[in-house]
Amino acid sequence: MDFPKDFMWGVATSSYQIEGAVHADGRGESIWDRFTHTPGAIKDGSTGDVACDHYHRYREDVALMQSLGVKAYRFSVAWPRILPQGTGEVNQAGLDFYSRLVDALLEAGITPFVTLYHWDLPQALEDRGGWNNRDTAEAFAAYADVMTRRLGDRARYWMTHNEPWCTAFLGYDMGIFAPGIKDLKVTLQVSHHLLLSHGLAVPAMRANLGDGAAVGIAPNFMPVYPATDAPEDRAAARRLDGLFNRWFADPLFGKGYPQDTWDLYGENVPDVQPGDIETLAAPVDFLGVNYYNPGTVADAPDAPPPHLRDVSDPDLERTADRIIYPEGLYDILVQLHRDYNPPALYITENGAAFHDEPGEDSRVHDAGRIAFLEAHFAQAARALKAGVPLKGYFVWTLMDNFEWAAGYTLRYGITWVDFETQRRIPKDSALWYRDFIRKHS
Ligand code: BGC
Ligand code: BGC
Ligand code: BGC
């Protein structure tokens, strides 16, 4: 496997999944606080109230990353720590936390990659309609301005959103993520406001960051395959590609909403105001790619619209929650490079959950995760060779954490966390990653 010496090998996390300390230092309530405290919302009835207690243990966690030799760390900022009411008064103590974190990273020789939104919307904004309210896009741009003003001298890589598909569809259509709404019309308006908020924020961020910084976004993408070569199945794959990938990527890269998908949505399409399409296509310096699994679909005329049947290969190996298909990473990178030609791409998330447990020797022998990472790294190397301007790779995730609706039942970390004692044990995969980075830099 060939990688450039300056390739950014990193790990990723997100605020609500690791920080805990939900009442510390003036943090406001987020929609995930509200959602996790709603009976029945989370598989094991758990919350992120404590999680990995990273808010109090960040120095230890930075030291852990340093011991693994990671070059970059992608984390997200909890908006309600900065603006407890979503807008208005800035909470200095919240800003100070991220400022200290950035300093600690830089001291450890680790490059910070900051994500502004990884799903923890201030509840005060949700009370005014959340992402369904156009004002939330303006509020996001103001928050992005505050963050880049304060941290932009030291943090030079920024992302607006993590996985707008998940924010919109899991939160407002399927209702399995906060705020737990099930309404397609609202979902599509939310998806438009998310993209709009990105487009409003990017110029403000750039103005604060000046030259030499990089601004991007980290959507989740899914390569889609037809069940057979039949034209009906190929059309079905094209539909899903539109619903999942192109609905977000086409407008971000100046193509407007894809007409076929727009037509599919019929009366549920969002209200798009004059100028929005231009605003949300603000040029980015890089495209982040979160990749976990592909989709394979057949045409299903008898099923409700969009007439799809998921036929993902039952013979493929699986992690604790998904099929394993490393070639999908190559395919989606090549597709995005071909269709949008972003100046640079980063894999901003890729990783796997397995049912890990420490053995008699108190070590965690997660051979499955090592095989998973190695196979995916090989596909990244293949994409580089094919001409994709891939600049870095962030493994999801540094440590076991609060896995959203699955609570603590899924362990995605390369570090084991004992949630009773907060003890961290680097799994075999973390040590393997450390050696891999050393060998390739
Ligand atoms: C996957 C989807 C999945 C979603 C929620 C995405 O990353 O690509 O297939 O439904 O996550 O788990
Ligand atoms: C192609 C896309 C297509 C998708 C669904 C991908 O392999 O690159 O252009 O939309 O499959 O058929
Ligand atoms: C999300 C992470 C999540 C991971 C594993 C991604 O969709 O960005 O927050 O933990 O998938 O499910």
Coordinates of C-alpha atoms and ligand atoms in Angstrom, one line a residue:
M1 CA 0.0 0.0 0.0
D2 CA 1.4 3.4 -1.0
F3 CA 0.5 6.5 0.8
P4 CA 2.2 9.9 0.6
K5 CA 4.3 10.7 3.6
D6 CA 2.2 13.7 4.5
F7 CA -1.1 11.7 4.4
M8 CA -3.3 12.7 7.4
W9 CA -3.9 9.6 9.4
G10 CA -6.4 10.4 12.0
V11 CA -9.2 9.4 14.4
A12 CA -12.6 10.9 14.7
T13 CA -15.1 11.5 17.5
S14 CA -18.2 13.7 18.1
S15 CA -19.2 15.9 21.0
Y16 CA -22.3 14.2 22.3
Q17 CA -20.9 10.7 21.9
I18 CA -17.9 11.3 24.2
E19 CA -18.0 14.5 26.3
G20 CA -20.6 13.9 29.0
A21 CA -20.6 16.8 31.4
V22 CA -23.9 17.9 30.0
H23 CA -24.5 20.5 32.8
A24 CA -20.9 21.8 33.1
D25 CA -19.9 25.4 32.7
G26 CA -23.1 26.8 31.4
R27 CA -23.8 24.3 28.6
G28 CA -27.3 24.5 27.3
E29 CA -29.6 21.6 26.6
S30 CA -29.3 19.9 23.2
I31 CA -31.9 17.9 21.3
W32 CA -30.0 14.7 22.2
D33 CA -30.3 15.4 25.9
R34 CA -34.0 15.7 25.5
F35 CA -34.2 12.7 23.2
T36 CA -32.1 10.3 25.3
H37 CA -34.2 11.2 28.4
T38 CA -37.4 10.2 26.5
P39 CA -38.4 6.6 27.6
G40 CA -38.0 4.1 24.7
A41 CA -35.8 6.2 22.5
I42 CA -32.5 4.5 23.1
K43 CA -32.0 0.7 22.9
D44 CA -30.5 0.3 26.4
G45 CA -32.2 3.3 28.0
S46 CA -28.8 5.0 28.3
T47 CA -27.8 8.7 27.7
G48 CA -24.7 10.7 26.9
D49 CA -24.9 12.4 30.3
V50 CA -21.5 10.9 31.2
A51 CA -20.4 9.0 28.1
C52 CA -16.5 8.9 28.1
D53 CA -16.3 11.9 30.4
H54 CA -14.0 13.4 27.8
Y55 CA -14.9 16.9 28.9
H56 CA -12.9 16.3 32.0
R57 CA -10.4 13.7 30.6
Y58 CA -9.4 15.4 27.3
R59 CA -5.8 15.7 28.3
E60 CA -5.6 11.9 28.9
D61 CA -7.3 11.3 25.6
V62 CA -4.9 13.6 23.7
A63 CA -2.0 11.8 25.3
L64 CA -3.6 8.5 24.1
M65 CA -3.7 9.8 20.6
Q66 CA -0.2 11.0 20.8
S67 CA 0.9 7.6 22.0
L68 CA -0.7 6.1 18.9
G69 CA 1.1 8.6 16.7
V70 CA -2.1 9.9 14.9
K71 CA -1.4 13.0 12.9
A72 CA -4.9 14.5 13.0
Y73 CA -8.0 14.5 15.2
R74 CA -11.5 15.2 14.0
F75 CA -13.8 16.3 16.7
S76 CA -17.1 18.2 16.9
V77 CA -18.1 21.2 18.9
A78 CA -21.3 21.1 21.0
W79 CA -23.2 24.1 19.8
P80 CA -25.1 24.4 23.2
R81 CA -21.8 24.8 25.0
I82 CA -21.0 27.9 22.9
L83 CA -24.5 29.4 22.6
P84 CA -26.7 27.8 25.2
Q85 CA -29.8 29.3 23.7
G86 CA -28.6 28.7 20.1
T87 CA -28.2 32.4 19.4
G88 CA -27.3 35.5 21.3
E89 CA -25.0 35.3 24.3
V90 CA -21.8 33.4 23.9
N91 CA -20.7 31.2 26.8
Q92 CA -17.0 31.9 27.3
A93 CA -16.5 28.8 29.4
G94 CA -17.7 26.6 26.6
L95 CA -15.4 28.3 24.1
D96 CA -12.5 27.9 26.5
F97 CA -12.9 24.2 26.6
Y98 CA -12.4 23.8 22.9
S99 CA -9.6 26.4 22.9
R100 CA -7.7 24.3 25.6
L101 CA -8.4 21.1 23.5
V102 CA -6.9 22.7 20.4
D103 CA -3.9 23.9 22.3
A104 CA -3.4 20.4 23.8
L105 CA -3.6 18.9 20.4
L106 CA -1.1 21.3 18.8
E107 CA 1.3 20.7 21.7
A108 CA 1.0 17.0 21.0
G109 CA 1.8 17.6 17.3
I110 CA -1.8 16.6 16.3
T111 CA -3.7 18.7 13.6
P112 CA -7.2 19.6 14.7
F113 CA -10.1 19.1 12.2
V114 CA -13.2 20.7 13.7
T115 CA -16.8 19.8 12.8
L116 CA -19.3 22.4 13.7
Y117 CA -22.4 20.2 13.7
H118 CA -22.6 16.6 14.6
W119 CA -26.3 16.5 15.6
D120 CA -26.5 18.2 19.0
L121 CA -28.7 21.2 18.1
P122 CA -29.5 23.5 21.0
Q123 CA -33.0 22.5 22.3
A124 CA -33.9 26.2 22.4
L125 CA -33.7 26.3 18.6
E126 CA -35.7 23.0 18.3
D127 CA -38.4 24.7 20.4
R128 CA -38.6 27.3 17.5
G129 CA -38.9 24.6 14.8
G130 CA -35.3 23.4 14.7
W131 CA -33.9 22.8 11.2
N132 CA -37.4 23.1 9.7
N133 CA -37.2 26.8 10.6
R134 CA -35.1 28.8 8.1
D135 CA -33.8 31.0 10.9
T136 CA -31.8 28.0 12.2
A137 CA -29.6 28.3 9.0
E138 CA -28.8 31.9 9.9
A139 CA -28.2 30.9 13.5
F140 CA -25.7 28.3 12.3
A141 CA -23.8 30.8 10.2
A142 CA -23.5 33.1 13.3
Y143 CA -22.3 30.2 15.4
A144 CA -19.7 29.3 12.7
D145 CA -18.5 32.9 12.7
V146 CA -18.0 32.8 16.5
M147 CA -16.1 29.5 16.4
T148 CA -13.7 30.4 13.5
R149 CA -13.1 33.8 15.0
R150 CA -12.0 32.3 18.3
L151 CA -10.2 29.1 17.2
G152 CA -9.3 29.9 13.6
D153 CA -5.8 31.2 14.4
R154 CA -4.9 27.7 15.6
A155 CA -7.4 25.3 14.0
R156 CA -7.1 25.4 10.2
Y157 CA -9.4 22.6 9.0
W158 CA -13.1 23.0 9.4
M159 CA -16.2 21.1 8.5
T160 CA -19.7 22.5 8.6
H161 CA -21.9 19.4 8.9
N162 CA -21.5 15.8 9.7
E163 CA -23.8 13.6 7.6
P164 CA -26.8 15.8 6.7
W165 CA -28.6 12.7 5.4
C166 CA -28.6 11.4 8.9
T167 CA -29.6 14.7 10.5
A168 CA -32.5 15.0 8.2
F169 CA -33.7 11.4 7.5
L170 CA -32.9 9.6 10.8
G171 CA -34.1 12.6 12.8
Y172 CA -37.1 13.9 10.9
D173 CA -38.3 11.0 8.6
M174 CA -37.6 7.8 10.5
G175 CA -37.6 9.5 13.9
I176 CA -35.0 7.2 15.3
F177 CA -32.6 10.0 16.1
A178 CA -33.3 13.3 17.8
P179 CA -35.7 15.1 17.5
G180 CA -37.7 12.0 16.7
I181 CA -40.0 13.4 14.1
K182 CA -41.6 11.4 11.3
D183 CA -42.6 13.7 8.4
L184 CA -41.1 13.5 4.9
K185 CA -42.2 17.0 4.0
V186 CA -40.4 18.4 7.0
T187 CA -37.4 16.2 6.4
L188 CA -36.8 17.6 2.9
Q189 CA -37.2 21.2 4.2
V190 CA -34.7 20.3 6.9
S191 CA -32.3 18.9 4.3
H192 CA -32.5 22.1 2.4
H193 CA -31.9 24.3 5.4
L194 CA -28.9 22.2 6.4
L195 CA -27.3 22.8 3.0
L196 CA -28.3 26.4 3.1
S197 CA -26.7 26.8 6.5
H198 CA -23.5 25.3 5.1
G199 CA -23.6 27.8 2.2
L200 CA -24.2 30.7 4.6
A201 CA -21.4 29.6 7.0
V202 CA -18.7 29.0 4.5
P203 CA -18.0 32.6 3.4
A204 CA -18.1 33.8 7.0
M205 CA -15.6 31.0 8.0
R206 CA -13.3 31.8 5.2
A207 CA -13.3 35.6 6.0
N208 CA -12.2 34.7 9.6
L209 CA -9.7 32.0 8.6
G210 CA -7.8 33.8 5.9
D211 CA -5.5 32.1 3.5
G212 CA -4.1 28.6 4.0
A213 CA -7.1 27.2 5.9
A214 CA -9.5 24.6 4.5
V215 CA -13.3 24.4 4.8
G216 CA -15.4 21.4 3.9
I217 CA -18.3 19.2 4.8
A218 CA -18.6 15.6 5.8
P219 CA -21.6 13.8 4.3
N220 CA -22.2 10.1 4.4
F221 CA -22.1 8.4 1.0
M222 CA -23.3 5.0 0.0
P223 CA -22.2 3.4 -3.3
V224 CA -25.3 1.9 -4.8
Y225 CA -25.4 -1.3 -6.9
P226 CA -28.2 -2.8 -8.9
A227 CA -29.3 -6.4 -8.0
T228 CA -28.9 -7.4 -11.6
D229 CA -28.0 -5.9 -14.9
A230 CA -31.7 -5.6 -15.9
P231 CA -32.6 -2.0 -16.9
E232 CA -35.3 -1.9 -14.1
D233 CA -32.8 -2.7 -11.4
R234 CA -30.3 -0.3 -12.8
A235 CA -32.9 2.4 -12.7
A236 CA -33.7 1.4 -9.1
A237 CA -30.0 1.8 -8.2
R238 CA -30.0 5.2 -9.9
R239 CA -33.1 6.2 -7.8
L240 CA -31.4 5.3 -4.5
D241 CA -28.2 7.0 -5.6
G242 CA -30.3 10.1 -6.1
L243 CA -32.1 9.9 -2.8
F244 CA -29.0 9.2 -0.7
N245 CA -26.0 10.7 -2.5
R246 CA -27.0 13.1 -5.3
W247 CA -29.7 14.9 -3.3
F248 CA -26.9 16.4 -1.2
A249 CA -23.8 16.3 -3.4
D250 CA -25.4 17.8 -6.6
P251 CA -26.5 21.1 -5.0
L252 CA -23.3 21.4 -2.9
F253 CA -21.3 21.2 -6.1
G254 CA -23.4 23.7 -8.1
K255 CA -25.6 21.3 -10.0
G256 CA -28.8 22.1 -8.2
Y257 CA -31.2 19.4 -6.9
P258 CA -31.2 16.3 -9.2
Q259 CA -34.3 16.5 -11.3
D260 CA -35.1 12.8 -11.1
T261 CA -35.0 12.8 -7.3
W262 CA -37.0 16.1 -7.2
D263 CA -39.7 14.5 -9.4
L264 CA -39.7 11.4 -7.1
Y265 CA -40.5 13.6 -4.1
G266 CA -43.6 15.1 -5.7
E267 CA -45.5 17.4 -3.4
N268 CA -42.9 16.9 -0.6
V269 CA -40.2 18.9 -2.2
P270 CA -38.8 21.8 -0.1
D271 CA -39.5 25.5 -0.4
V272 CA -36.3 26.9 -2.1
Q273 CA -36.1 30.6 -2.2
P274 CA -34.5 32.6 -5.0
G275 CA -30.7 32.6 -4.6
D276 CA -30.6 29.6 -2.3
I277 CA -29.1 27.3 -4.9
E278 CA -26.3 29.7 -5.5
T279 CA -25.7 30.3 -1.8
L280 CA -25.5 26.7 -0.8
A281 CA -23.0 25.9 -3.6
A282 CA -20.3 28.0 -1.9
P283 CA -17.0 26.5 -3.1
V284 CA -15.3 24.1 -0.6
D285 CA -11.6 23.2 -0.2
F286 CA -12.4 19.6 0.4
L287 CA -15.1 17.0 0.5
G288 CA -15.2 14.7 3.5
V289 CA -16.5 11.2 2.9
N290 CA -18.0 9.1 5.7
Y291 CA -18.3 5.5 4.4
Y292 CA -19.7 2.5 6.2
N293 CA -21.6 0.3 3.8
P294 CA -23.0 0.0 0.3
G295 CA -26.5 -0.5 -0.8
T296 CA -27.8 -3.1 -3.4
V297 CA -31.3 -2.7 -4.6
A298 CA -33.8 -4.3 -7.0
D299 CA -36.8 -2.7 -8.6
A300 CA -40.0 -3.4 -6.6
P301 CA -43.0 -2.1 -8.6
D302 CA -45.4 -3.4 -5.9
A303 CA -43.6 -1.6 -3.0
P304 CA -44.5 1.9 -2.1
P305 CA -42.5 4.7 -3.8
P306 CA -39.5 4.8 -4.5
H307 CA -40.2 1.1 -5.4
L308 CA -37.0 -0.3 -4.1
R309 CA -36.1 -3.6 -2.4
D310 CA -32.9 -3.9 -0.5
V311 CA -31.1 -7.1 -1.6
S312 CA -27.7 -6.4 0.1
D313 CA -25.7 -9.6 -0.2
P314 CA -26.6 -11.9 2.7
D315 CA -23.3 -13.8 2.2
L316 CA -21.1 -10.9 2.9
E317 CA -19.3 -10.9 6.2
R318 CA -20.7 -8.5 8.8
T319 CA -19.6 -6.3 11.6
A320 CA -21.9 -6.2 14.7
D321 CA -24.3 -3.9 12.7
R322 CA -23.4 -3.8 9.0
I323 CA -22.2 -5.7 6.0
I324 CA -18.5 -5.4 5.1
Y325 CA -17.7 -4.3 1.6
P326 CA -14.3 -2.5 1.3
E327 CA -14.5 -2.1 -2.5
G328 CA -17.5 0.2 -1.9
L329 CA -15.0 2.7 -0.5
Y330 CA -13.1 2.7 -3.8
D331 CA -16.2 2.9 -5.9
I332 CA -17.7 5.9 -4.0
L333 CA -14.4 7.8 -4.0
V334 CA -14.1 7.3 -7.7
Q335 CA -17.7 8.3 -8.3
L336 CA -17.4 11.5 -6.3
H337 CA -14.1 12.5 -7.9
R338 CA -15.6 11.8 -11.4
D339 CA -18.9 13.6 -10.8
Y340 CA -17.8 16.6 -8.6
N341 CA -14.1 16.9 -8.9
P342 CA -13.6 18.5 -5.4
P343 CA -10.1 19.9 -4.9
A344 CA -9.4 17.3 -2.2
L345 CA -11.1 14.5 -0.4
Y346 CA -10.7 13.1 3.1
I347 CA -12.3 9.9 4.4
T348 CA -13.7 11.7 7.5
E349 CA -15.2 8.5 8.9
N350 CA -14.8 4.7 8.4
G351 CA -14.8 2.0 11.0
A352 CA -16.5 -0.9 12.5
A353 CA -18.4 -2.2 15.6
F354 CA -17.6 -5.6 16.9
H355 CA -18.6 -7.3 20.1
D356 CA -15.2 -6.8 21.8
E357 CA -14.3 -7.7 25.3
P358 CA -11.0 -7.7 27.2
G359 CA -9.5 -11.2 27.5
E360 CA -7.9 -12.9 30.5
D361 CA -4.8 -10.8 29.7
S362 CA -6.8 -7.6 30.0
R363 CA -6.1 -6.9 26.3
V364 CA -8.7 -6.6 23.6
H365 CA -7.9 -8.9 20.6
D366 CA -10.1 -7.3 17.9
A367 CA -8.7 -9.1 14.9
G368 CA -11.9 -8.4 13.0
R369 CA -11.4 -4.7 13.2
I370 CA -7.8 -4.9 12.1
A371 CA -8.8 -6.9 9.0
F372 CA -11.6 -4.4 8.4
L373 CA -9.3 -1.4 8.5
E374 CA -6.5 -3.1 6.5
A375 CA -8.9 -4.0 3.7
H376 CA -10.4 -0.4 3.6
F377 CA -7.0 1.2 3.7
A378 CA -6.0 -0.9 0.7
Q379 CA -9.1 0.5 -1.2
A380 CA -8.0 4.0 -0.3
A381 CA -4.6 3.3 -1.7
R382 CA -6.2 2.0 -4.8
A383 CA -8.3 5.2 -5.2
L384 CA -5.1 7.3 -4.8
K385 CA -3.5 5.3 -7.5
A386 CA -6.5 5.9 -9.7
G387 CA -6.0 9.7 -9.3
V388 CA -8.4 10.6 -6.5
P389 CA -6.9 13.5 -4.6
L390 CA -7.3 11.8 -1.2
K391 CA -5.4 13.6 1.6
G392 CA -6.3 11.8 4.8
Y393 CA -8.2 9.0 6.6
F394 CA -10.0 9.3 9.9
V395 CA -10.8 6.1 11.6
W396 CA -14.1 6.0 13.4
T397 CA -13.5 6.1 16.3
L398 CA -10.9 6.9 18.9
M399 CA -12.8 5.1 21.7
D400 CA -16.0 3.2 22.5
N401 CA -18.7 5.8 23.1
F402 CA -22.4 6.6 23.1
E403 CA -23.6 5.1 19.8
W404 CA -26.8 7.1 19.4
A405 CA -30.0 5.0 19.3
A406 CA -28.0 1.9 20.1
G407 CA -26.7 3.5 23.3
Y408 CA -23.7 1.6 24.6
T409 CA -24.5 -1.7 22.8
L410 CA -22.2 -1.1 19.9
R411 CA -18.5 -0.6 20.4
Y412 CA -16.8 1.2 17.4
G413 CA -13.7 2.3 19.2
I414 CA -10.1 1.3 18.6
T415 CA -9.8 1.9 22.3
W416 CA -11.9 -0.1 24.8
V417 CA -13.7 2.1 27.4
D418 CA -14.9 0.6 30.7
F419 CA -17.8 2.9 31.3
E420 CA -17.9 2.1 35.1
T421 CA -14.3 3.3 35.7
Q422 CA -13.6 5.3 32.6
R423 CA -10.5 3.2 32.1
R424 CA -9.2 3.2 28.5
I425 CA -7.5 0.1 27.0
P426 CA -6.1 0.5 23.5
K427 CA -7.4 -2.5 21.5
D428 CA -5.1 -4.5 19.3
S429 CA -6.4 -2.5 16.4
A430 CA -5.1 0.7 18.0
L431 CA -1.7 -0.8 18.3
W432 CA -1.9 -2.1 14.8
Y433 CA -2.9 1.4 13.6
R434 CA 0.0 3.0 15.5
D435 CA 2.5 0.6 13.7
F436 CA 0.8 1.2 10.4
I437 CA 1.1 5.0 10.7
R438 CA 4.7 4.7 11.7
K439 CA 5.5 2.5 8.7
H440 CA 3.7 4.8 6.3
S441 CA 5.0 8.2 7.4
Ligands
BGC1 C1 -25.5 4.1 6.1 C2 -26.9 3.8 6.0 C3 -27.6 3.6 7.3 C4 -27.3 4.9 8.2 C5 -27.7 4.7 9.6 C6 -25.3 5.3 7.0 O1 -23.9 5.5 7.1 O2 -24.9 4.3 4.9 O3 -27.1 2.6 5.2 O4 -29.0 3.5 7.2 O5 -25.9 5.1 8.2 O6 -27.0 3.7 10.3
BGC2 C1 -22.5 5.1 -10.7 C2 -23.5 6.2 -10.5 C3 -24.9 5.6 -10.5 C4 -25.0 4.6 -9.4 C5 -26.4 4.0 -9.3 C6 -22.7 4.1 -9.6 O1 -21.9 3.0 -9.8 O2 -21.2 5.6 -10.6 O3 -23.4 7.1 -11.5 O4 -25.8 6.6 -10.2 O5 -24.1 3.6 -9.5 O6 -26.6 3.2 -10.4
BGC3 C1 -21.8 8.9 12.6 C2 -21.2 8.5 13.9 C3 -21.6 7.1 14.3 C4 -21.1 6.2 13.2 C5 -21.3 4.7 13.5 C6 -21.8 7.7 11.6 O1 -23.0 7.7 10.9 O2 -21.3 10.1 12.1 O3 -21.6 9.5 14.8 O4 -21.1 6.8 15.5 O5 -21.7 6.5 12.0 O6 -22.6 4.4 13.5

